[in-house]
Coordinates of C-alpha atoms in Angstrom, one line a residue:
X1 CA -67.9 -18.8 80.0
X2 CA -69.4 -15.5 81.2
X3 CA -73.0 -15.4 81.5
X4 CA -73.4 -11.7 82.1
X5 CA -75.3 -9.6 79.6
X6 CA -73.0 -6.4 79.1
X7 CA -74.6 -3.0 78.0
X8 CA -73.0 -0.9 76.1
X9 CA -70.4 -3.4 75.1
X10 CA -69.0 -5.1 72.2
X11 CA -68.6 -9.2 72.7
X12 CA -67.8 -11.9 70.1
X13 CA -70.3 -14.4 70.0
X14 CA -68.3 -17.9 70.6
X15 CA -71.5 -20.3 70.9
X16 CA -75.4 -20.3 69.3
X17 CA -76.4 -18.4 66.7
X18 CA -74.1 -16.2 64.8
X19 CA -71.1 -17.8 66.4
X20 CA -68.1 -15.9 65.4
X21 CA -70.4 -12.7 64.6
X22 CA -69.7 -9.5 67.1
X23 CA -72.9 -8.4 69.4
X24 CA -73.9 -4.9 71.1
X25 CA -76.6 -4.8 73.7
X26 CA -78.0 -0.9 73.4
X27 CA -80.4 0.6 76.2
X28 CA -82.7 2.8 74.2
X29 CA -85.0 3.6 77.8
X30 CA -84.1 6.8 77.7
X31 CA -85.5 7.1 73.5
X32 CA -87.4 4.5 72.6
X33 CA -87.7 2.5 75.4
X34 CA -86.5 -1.2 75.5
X35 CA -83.1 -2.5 74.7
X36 CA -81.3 -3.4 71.2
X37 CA -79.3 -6.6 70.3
X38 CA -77.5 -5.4 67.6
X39 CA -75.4 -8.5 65.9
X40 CA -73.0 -8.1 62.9
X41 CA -70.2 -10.1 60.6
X42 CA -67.1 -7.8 61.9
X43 CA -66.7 -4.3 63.6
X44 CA -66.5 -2.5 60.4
X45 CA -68.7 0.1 60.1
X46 CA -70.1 -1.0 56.8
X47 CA -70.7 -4.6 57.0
X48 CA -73.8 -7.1 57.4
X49 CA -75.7 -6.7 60.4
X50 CA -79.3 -7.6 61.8
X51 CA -80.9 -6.6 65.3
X52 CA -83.7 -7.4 67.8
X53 CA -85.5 -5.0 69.9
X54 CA -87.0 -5.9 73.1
X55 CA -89.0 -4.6 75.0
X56 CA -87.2 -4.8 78.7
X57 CA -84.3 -6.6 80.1
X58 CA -85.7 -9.8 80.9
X59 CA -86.8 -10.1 77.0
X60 CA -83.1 -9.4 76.3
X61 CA -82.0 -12.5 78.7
X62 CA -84.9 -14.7 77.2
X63 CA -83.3 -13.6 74.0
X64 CA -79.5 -14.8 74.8
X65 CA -81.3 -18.2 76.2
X66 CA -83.3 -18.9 73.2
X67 CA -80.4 -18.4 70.7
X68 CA -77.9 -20.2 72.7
X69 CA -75.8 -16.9 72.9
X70 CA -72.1 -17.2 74.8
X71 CA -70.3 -14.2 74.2
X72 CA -66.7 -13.3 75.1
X73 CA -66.9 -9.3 76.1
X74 CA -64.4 -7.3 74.7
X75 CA -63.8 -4.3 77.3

């Protein structure tokens, strides 16, 4: 298991919540501010989807630690 949160990145969730859903982590400092977690069913553009902003980087690792998160990186 990888415990390294990828930016920019698509992974496949394999453990917690959403297991088998596909996750992005967005950096939106340079917008917004703060990250997205941008989780969804498949990679098809029209499909269901949910996200989470946060606020810095250490929310986003909070995040994967709270929702039991393992995620197999695809790049």
């Amino acid at each position: 298991m990888n415990k390294d949160i990828k930016i920019n990145t698509h992974g496949l969730i394999t453990k917690g919540k959403y297991t088998g859903w596909y996750i992005y982590v967005e950096d939106d400092s340079n917008d917004g501010g703060g990250y997205y977690i941008l989780f969804k069913k498949t990679l098809e553009y029209n499909t269901e989807g949910y996200d989470h902003w946060m606020e810095n980087f250490e929310d986003v690792k909070n995040c994967f630690e709270v929702e039991q998160w393992e995620v197999k990186w695809l790049d």
